mmCIF file of C-alpha atoms and ligand atoms in Angstrom:
data_model
loop_
_atom_site.group_PDB
_atom_site.id
_atom_site.type_symbol
_atom_site.label_atom_id
_atom_site.label_comp_id
_atom_site.label_asym_id
_atom_site.label_seq_id
_atom_site.Cartn_x
_atom_site.Cartn_y
_atom_site.Cartn_z
ATOM 1 C CA UNK A 1 -0.141 0.204 -0.374
ATOM 2 C CA UNK A 2 1.714 3.410 -0.768
ATOM 3 C CA UNK A 3 1.369 5.789 2.211
ATOM 4 C CA UNK A 4 -0.560 9.090 1.090
ATOM 5 C CA UNK A 5 2.140 11.243 2.985
ATOM 6 C CA UNK A 6 4.713 10.541 0.554
ATOM 7 C CA UNK A 7 2.560 12.586 -1.215
ATOM 8 C CA UNK A 8 3.285 15.256 0.846
ATOM 9 C CA UNK A 9 6.630 15.551 1.929
ATOM 10 C CA UNK A 10 7.196 18.740 0.269
ATOM 11 C CA UNK A 11 4.414 20.069 2.310
ATOM 12 C CA UNK A 12 5.614 22.145 5.400
ATOM 13 C CA UNK A 13 2.542 22.797 7.582
ATOM 14 C CA UNK A 14 1.539 19.199 7.469
ATOM 15 C CA UNK A 15 4.515 18.561 8.496
ATOM 16 C CA UNK A 16 4.484 20.533 11.579
ATOM 17 C CA UNK A 17 1.238 19.415 12.322
ATOM 18 C CA UNK A 18 3.008 15.883 12.568
ATOM 19 C CA UNK A 19 5.758 16.942 14.556
ATOM 20 C CA UNK A 20 3.370 18.682 17.099
ATOM 21 C CA UNK A 21 1.713 15.453 17.336
ATOM 22 C CA UNK A 22 4.981 13.580 18.217
ATOM 23 C CA UNK A 23 6.262 16.069 20.429
ATOM 24 C CA UNK A 24 3.029 15.808 22.519
ATOM 25 C CA UNK A 25 3.147 12.105 22.197
ATOM 26 C CA UNK A 26 7.219 11.605 23.682
ATOM 27 C CA UNK A 27 6.855 14.851 25.790
ATOM 28 C CA UNK A 28 9.033 17.059 24.083
ATOM 29 C CA UNK A 29 8.555 20.890 24.068
ATOM 30 C CA UNK A 30 8.660 22.275 20.120
ATOM 31 C CA UNK A 31 9.195 25.956 19.960
ATOM 32 C CA UNK A 32 9.801 28.424 17.445
ATOM 33 C CA UNK A 33 13.231 29.144 17.215
ATOM 34 C CA UNK A 34 13.294 31.514 14.260
ATOM 35 C CA UNK A 35 10.791 33.086 11.380
ATOM 36 C CA UNK A 36 12.521 32.908 7.480
ATOM 37 C CA UNK A 37 11.066 33.608 4.630
ATOM 38 C CA UNK A 38 7.941 33.908 6.054
ATOM 39 C CA UNK A 39 8.395 30.179 7.888
ATOM 40 C CA UNK A 40 8.536 29.513 11.749
ATOM 41 C CA UNK A 41 11.360 27.391 12.324
ATOM 42 C CA UNK A 42 11.200 24.628 14.576
ATOM 43 C CA UNK A 43 13.542 23.078 17.168
ATOM 44 C CA UNK A 44 12.142 20.133 19.956
ATOM 45 C CA UNK A 45 14.031 19.396 22.696
ATOM 46 C CA UNK A 46 13.778 17.043 25.306
ATOM 47 C CA UNK A 47 12.976 18.639 29.244
ATOM 48 C CA UNK A 48 15.935 16.051 30.058
ATOM 49 C CA UNK A 49 18.263 17.617 27.734
ATOM 50 C CA UNK A 50 22.331 17.018 29.045
ATOM 51 C CA UNK A 51 25.451 16.091 28.777
ATOM 52 C CA UNK A 52 25.114 13.032 26.220
ATOM 53 C CA UNK A 53 22.699 13.885 24.044
ATOM 54 C CA UNK A 54 21.353 13.236 20.667
ATOM 55 C CA UNK A 55 20.901 16.123 18.149
ATOM 56 C CA UNK A 56 18.806 15.203 14.906
ATOM 57 C CA UNK A 57 18.944 17.500 11.937
ATOM 58 C CA UNK A 58 17.007 17.249 8.505
ATOM 59 C CA UNK A 59 15.909 19.284 5.656
ATOM 60 C CA UNK A 60 18.694 21.908 5.410
ATOM 61 C CA UNK A 61 18.372 21.513 1.357
ATOM 62 C CA UNK A 62 15.031 21.607 0.504
ATOM 63 C CA UNK A 63 15.092 19.346 -2.325
ATOM 64 C CA UNK A 64 16.152 16.054 0.338
ATOM 65 C CA UNK A 65 13.131 15.107 1.377
ATOM 66 C CA UNK A 66 13.493 12.027 2.400
ATOM 67 C CA UNK A 67 15.994 13.489 5.117
ATOM 68 C CA UNK A 68 12.913 15.514 6.412
ATOM 69 C CA UNK A 69 10.047 12.584 6.070
ATOM 70 C CA UNK A 70 12.916 9.455 7.453
ATOM 71 C CA UNK A 71 13.924 11.883 10.590
ATOM 72 C CA UNK A 72 9.509 12.787 10.896
ATOM 73 C CA UNK A 73 8.774 8.682 10.439
ATOM 74 C CA UNK A 74 11.496 7.464 12.914
ATOM 75 C CA UNK A 75 10.023 10.025 15.124
ATOM 76 C CA UNK A 76 6.401 8.989 15.092
ATOM 77 C CA UNK A 77 7.703 5.321 15.505
ATOM 78 C CA UNK A 78 9.367 5.766 18.531
ATOM 79 C CA UNK A 79 7.707 8.214 21.411
ATOM 80 C CA UNK A 80 8.963 5.707 23.936
ATOM 81 C CA UNK A 81 12.778 5.888 23.387
ATOM 82 C CA UNK A 82 12.516 9.434 22.968
ATOM 83 C CA UNK A 83 10.484 9.902 26.198
ATOM 84 C CA UNK A 84 13.681 8.373 27.727
ATOM 85 C CA UNK A 85 16.563 10.176 25.072
ATOM 86 C CA UNK A 86 17.916 13.531 25.848
ATOM 87 C CA UNK A 87 17.727 14.905 22.192
ATOM 88 C CA UNK A 88 17.752 18.245 20.235
ATOM 89 C CA UNK A 89 16.131 18.198 16.718
ATOM 90 C CA UNK A 90 15.897 20.600 13.804
ATOM 91 C CA UNK A 91 12.811 18.695 11.877
ATOM 92 C CA UNK A 92 13.275 21.082 8.765
ATOM 93 C CA UNK A 93 15.686 23.857 9.131
ATOM 94 C CA UNK A 94 15.098 25.560 5.443
ATOM 95 C CA UNK A 95 11.363 25.192 5.222
ATOM 96 C CA UNK A 96 11.379 27.981 2.352
ATOM 97 C CA UNK A 97 13.349 25.581 -0.145
ATOM 98 C CA UNK A 98 11.290 22.219 0.941
ATOM 99 C CA UNK A 99 7.998 24.279 0.151
ATOM 100 C CA UNK A 100 9.382 25.441 -3.560
ATOM 101 C CA UNK A 101 11.741 22.170 -4.419
ATOM 102 C CA UNK A 102 14.972 24.010 -3.764
ATOM 103 C CA UNK A 103 18.517 23.301 -2.388
ATOM 104 C CA UNK A 104 19.019 26.654 -1.590
ATOM 105 C CA UNK A 105 17.410 29.142 0.838
ATOM 106 C CA UNK A 106 15.088 32.216 -0.922
ATOM 107 C CA UNK A 107 17.869 34.329 -0.963
ATOM 108 C CA UNK A 108 19.959 31.948 -3.092
ATOM 109 C CA UNK A 109 22.395 30.720 -0.032
ATOM 110 C CA UNK A 110 23.517 26.996 0.105
ATOM 111 C CA UNK A 111 22.662 26.792 4.137
ATOM 112 C CA UNK A 112 24.916 24.185 4.676
ATOM 113 C CA UNK A 113 28.169 26.339 4.113
ATOM 114 C CA UNK A 114 27.382 28.896 6.799
ATOM 115 C CA UNK A 115 28.377 27.858 9.291
ATOM 116 C CA UNK A 116 31.456 29.601 9.273
ATOM 117 C CA UNK A 117 29.923 33.354 9.570
ATOM 118 C CA UNK A 118 26.807 34.324 11.501
ATOM 119 C CA UNK A 119 25.584 36.027 8.152
ATOM 120 C CA UNK A 120 22.231 33.779 8.572
ATOM 121 C CA UNK A 121 20.223 34.453 11.145
ATOM 122 C CA UNK A 122 18.508 31.783 11.213
ATOM 123 C CA UNK A 123 21.776 29.769 11.610
ATOM 124 C CA UNK A 124 23.479 31.830 13.516
ATOM 125 C CA UNK A 125 19.924 31.432 16.265
ATOM 126 C CA UNK A 126 20.566 27.618 15.951
ATOM 127 C CA UNK A 127 24.477 28.017 16.779
ATOM 128 C CA UNK A 128 23.353 29.962 20.151
ATOM 129 C CA UNK A 129 20.567 27.405 21.347
ATOM 130 C CA UNK A 130 23.107 24.620 21.235
ATOM 131 C CA UNK A 131 26.381 26.223 22.481
ATOM 132 C CA UNK A 132 25.719 24.838 26.553
ATOM 133 C CA UNK A 133 25.064 21.634 24.544
ATOM 134 C CA UNK A 134 27.386 18.275 24.360
ATOM 135 C CA UNK A 135 26.309 15.676 22.369
ATOM 136 C CA UNK A 136 27.244 12.098 21.895
ATOM 137 C CA UNK A 137 25.762 11.700 17.854
ATOM 138 C CA UNK A 138 25.093 14.251 15.716
ATOM 139 C CA UNK A 139 23.099 13.144 12.261
ATOM 140 C CA UNK A 140 23.094 15.105 9.530
ATOM 141 C CA UNK A 141 20.414 14.056 6.624
ATOM 142 C CA UNK A 142 20.794 14.406 3.206
ATOM 143 C CA UNK A 143 20.422 13.072 -0.253
ATOM 144 C CA UNK A 144 22.175 13.396 -3.581
ATOM 145 C CA UNK A 145 20.316 13.917 -6.757
ATOM 146 C CA UNK A 146 24.234 12.210 -8.068
ATOM 147 C CA UNK A 147 24.015 9.594 -5.979
ATOM 148 C CA UNK A 148 23.676 5.610 -7.149
ATOM 149 C CA UNK A 149 23.172 4.357 -4.085
ATOM 150 C CA UNK A 150 23.647 5.076 -0.599
ATOM 151 C CA UNK A 151 26.773 6.575 1.084
ATOM 152 C CA UNK A 152 27.158 8.105 4.431
ATOM 153 C CA UNK A 153 30.426 9.970 5.916
ATOM 154 C CA UNK A 154 31.928 9.932 9.274
ATOM 155 C CA UNK A 155 33.877 12.349 10.648
ATOM 156 C CA UNK A 156 36.960 10.732 12.341
ATOM 157 C CA UNK A 157 37.143 10.914 16.145
ATOM 158 C CA UNK A 158 35.508 8.422 18.784
ATOM 159 C CA UNK A 159 36.338 4.400 18.301
ATOM 160 C CA UNK A 160 35.501 1.773 17.066
ATOM 161 C CA UNK A 161 34.273 3.810 13.444
ATOM 162 C CA UNK A 162 30.554 2.535 12.828
ATOM 163 C CA UNK A 163 30.917 3.287 9.400
ATOM 164 C CA UNK A 164 31.592 0.086 8.047
ATOM 165 C CA UNK A 165 28.075 -1.569 9.835
ATOM 166 C CA UNK A 166 26.073 1.221 9.286
ATOM 167 C CA UNK A 167 27.008 0.555 5.300
ATOM 168 C CA UNK A 168 25.706 -2.708 5.889
ATOM 169 C CA UNK A 169 22.585 -1.947 7.544
ATOM 170 C CA UNK A 170 21.499 0.108 4.745
ATOM 171 C CA UNK A 171 22.437 -2.800 2.497
ATOM 172 C CA UNK A 172 19.589 -5.292 2.267
ATOM 173 C CA UNK A 173 17.064 -2.334 1.796
ATOM 174 C CA UNK A 174 19.135 -0.131 -1.045
ATOM 175 C CA UNK A 175 22.035 -0.610 -3.534
ATOM 176 C CA UNK A 176 25.124 1.214 -1.802
ATOM 177 C CA UNK A 177 27.022 3.923 -4.099
ATOM 178 C CA UNK A 178 29.286 2.204 -5.900
ATOM 179 C CA UNK A 179 31.297 5.608 -6.972
ATOM 180 C CA UNK A 180 34.800 6.015 -5.287
ATOM 181 C CA UNK A 181 35.022 9.461 -5.598
ATOM 182 C CA UNK A 182 32.224 11.979 -4.228
ATOM 183 C CA UNK A 183 32.723 15.548 -4.282
ATOM 184 C CA UNK A 184 36.115 15.378 -5.432
ATOM 185 C CA UNK A 185 36.647 12.703 -2.336
ATOM 186 C CA UNK A 186 37.639 9.261 -2.248
ATOM 187 C CA UNK A 187 35.274 6.450 -0.500
ATOM 188 C CA UNK A 188 37.340 4.770 1.744
ATOM 189 C CA UNK A 189 34.918 1.913 0.753
ATOM 190 C CA UNK A 190 31.858 1.308 -1.644
ATOM 191 C CA UNK A 191 29.805 4.383 0.457
ATOM 192 C CA UNK A 192 31.978 5.341 3.179
ATOM 193 C CA UNK A 193 33.777 8.833 3.330
ATOM 194 C CA UNK A 194 35.218 8.746 6.735
ATOM 195 C CA UNK A 195 36.846 12.174 6.719
ATOM 196 C CA UNK A 196 39.222 13.484 9.213
ATOM 197 C CA UNK A 197 38.229 17.561 9.682
ATOM 198 C CA UNK A 198 41.432 19.906 8.738
ATOM 199 C CA UNK A 199 38.842 23.419 9.715
ATOM 200 C CA UNK A 200 41.960 25.903 8.566
ATOM 201 C CA UNK A 201 41.344 23.953 5.091
ATOM 202 C CA UNK A 202 37.972 24.688 4.767
ATOM 203 C CA UNK A 203 36.677 27.788 3.000
ATOM 204 C CA UNK A 204 32.379 26.976 4.146
ATOM 205 C CA UNK A 205 31.170 24.993 7.025
ATOM 206 C CA UNK A 206 28.833 22.875 6.817
ATOM 207 C CA UNK A 207 26.123 21.804 9.535
ATOM 208 C CA UNK A 208 27.455 18.446 10.137
ATOM 209 C CA UNK A 209 31.687 19.570 10.300
ATOM 210 C CA UNK A 210 30.152 22.515 12.812
ATOM 211 C CA UNK A 211 28.804 20.360 15.194
ATOM 212 C CA UNK A 212 31.857 18.154 15.180
ATOM 213 C CA UNK A 213 34.366 20.578 15.753
ATOM 214 C CA UNK A 214 32.448 22.664 18.489
ATOM 215 C CA UNK A 215 29.720 19.983 19.922
ATOM 216 C CA UNK A 216 29.631 15.943 18.404
ATOM 217 C CA UNK A 217 31.846 13.116 19.735
ATOM 218 C CA UNK A 218 29.894 11.494 16.539
ATOM 219 C CA UNK A 219 29.173 13.024 13.264
ATOM 220 C CA UNK A 220 27.593 11.679 10.545
ATOM 221 C CA UNK A 221 25.586 12.682 6.911
ATOM 222 C CA UNK A 222 23.611 9.871 5.520
ATOM 223 C CA UNK A 223 23.219 10.963 1.570
ATOM 224 C CA UNK A 224 20.113 8.422 0.075
ATOM 225 C CA UNK A 225 20.206 9.043 -4.212
ATOM 226 C CA UNK A 226 17.353 11.808 -4.074
ATOM 227 C CA UNK A 227 16.179 9.724 -7.317
ATOM 228 C CA UNK A 228 15.164 6.781 -6.039
ATOM 229 C CA UNK A 229 11.933 5.922 -5.030
ATOM 230 C CA UNK A 230 11.024 8.279 -1.800
ATOM 231 C CA UNK A 231 9.847 5.024 -0.074
ATOM 232 C CA UNK A 232 13.197 3.145 -0.254
ATOM 233 C CA UNK A 233 15.221 6.242 0.577
ATOM 234 C CA UNK A 234 12.527 6.986 3.388
ATOM 235 C CA UNK A 235 12.949 3.447 4.734
ATOM 236 C CA UNK A 236 16.757 3.594 4.809
ATOM 237 C CA UNK A 237 17.206 7.240 7.057
ATOM 238 C CA UNK A 238 15.130 5.849 9.523
ATOM 239 C CA UNK A 239 16.875 1.976 9.688
ATOM 240 C CA UNK A 240 20.281 4.627 10.108
ATOM 241 C CA UNK A 241 18.418 6.827 12.863
ATOM 242 C CA UNK A 242 17.213 3.745 14.156
ATOM 243 C CA UNK A 243 20.460 1.771 14.338
ATOM 244 C CA UNK A 244 23.208 5.031 15.598
ATOM 245 C CA UNK A 245 19.603 6.391 18.516
ATOM 246 C CA UNK A 246 20.133 2.324 19.654
ATOM 247 C CA UNK A 247 24.400 2.491 19.797
ATOM 248 C CA UNK A 248 24.801 5.419 21.370
ATOM 249 C CA UNK A 249 21.685 4.005 24.792
ATOM 250 C CA UNK A 250 23.527 1.380 24.467
ATOM 251 C CA UNK A 251 27.436 3.308 25.051
ATOM 252 C CA UNK A 252 25.669 5.561 27.534
ATOM 253 C CA UNK A 253 23.029 2.669 28.999
ATOM 254 C CA UNK A 254 20.412 5.431 28.859
HETATM 255 ZN ZN1 LIG B 301 21.976 17.911 1.321
#
């Protein structure tokens, strides 16, 4: 059966209504943290947020709907875990982009290249919001329109690394990216780009790198291929979020 919510993956108000239900069911606070191009931008926070929490974010690129839909679908199926999970969730960082199926924001900016400065008020507001927090895990959910399968970035810090296992979690659900060069970077193995970050060499800082540099022990970016069927892409995003959250809870014994 085809899930009718998939046909509304660019409907921001629908997304917000579903998140409100999650917030009520899971005991999360849902607040507006910025107004952008006529849209309210939301953050959900657990009341017990403290050290070792989890940061989950989607929709900084508005044409990557498996991220926004996958994060929501995961949350809708995990009220019980969300009740005890210390977390900060940004369900959609670029609402204008989601509605207009655009990677960029209304001003033509790629928001995921703006974390190095404070020119974008709502990215600045995000940074101020998370400033007091350290996270065990940060996930930034993306898609790639050139993608031929699933791949992911693991920013190198805490061991044991999880990247190889995460690729195996996705393998039964979707093809794994076969390209060995992605965005001029060499994959360490099919589907996995594990990167050491040297901030001095970067001209623009994406969200995941900012989290890695300042806030998070483990940081991953998932990239599903946006030309594939949405249902399949959502399923992969959900499976990867699920596995990362499960492992983080296990490590922290929450
Ligand atoms: Zn993206």
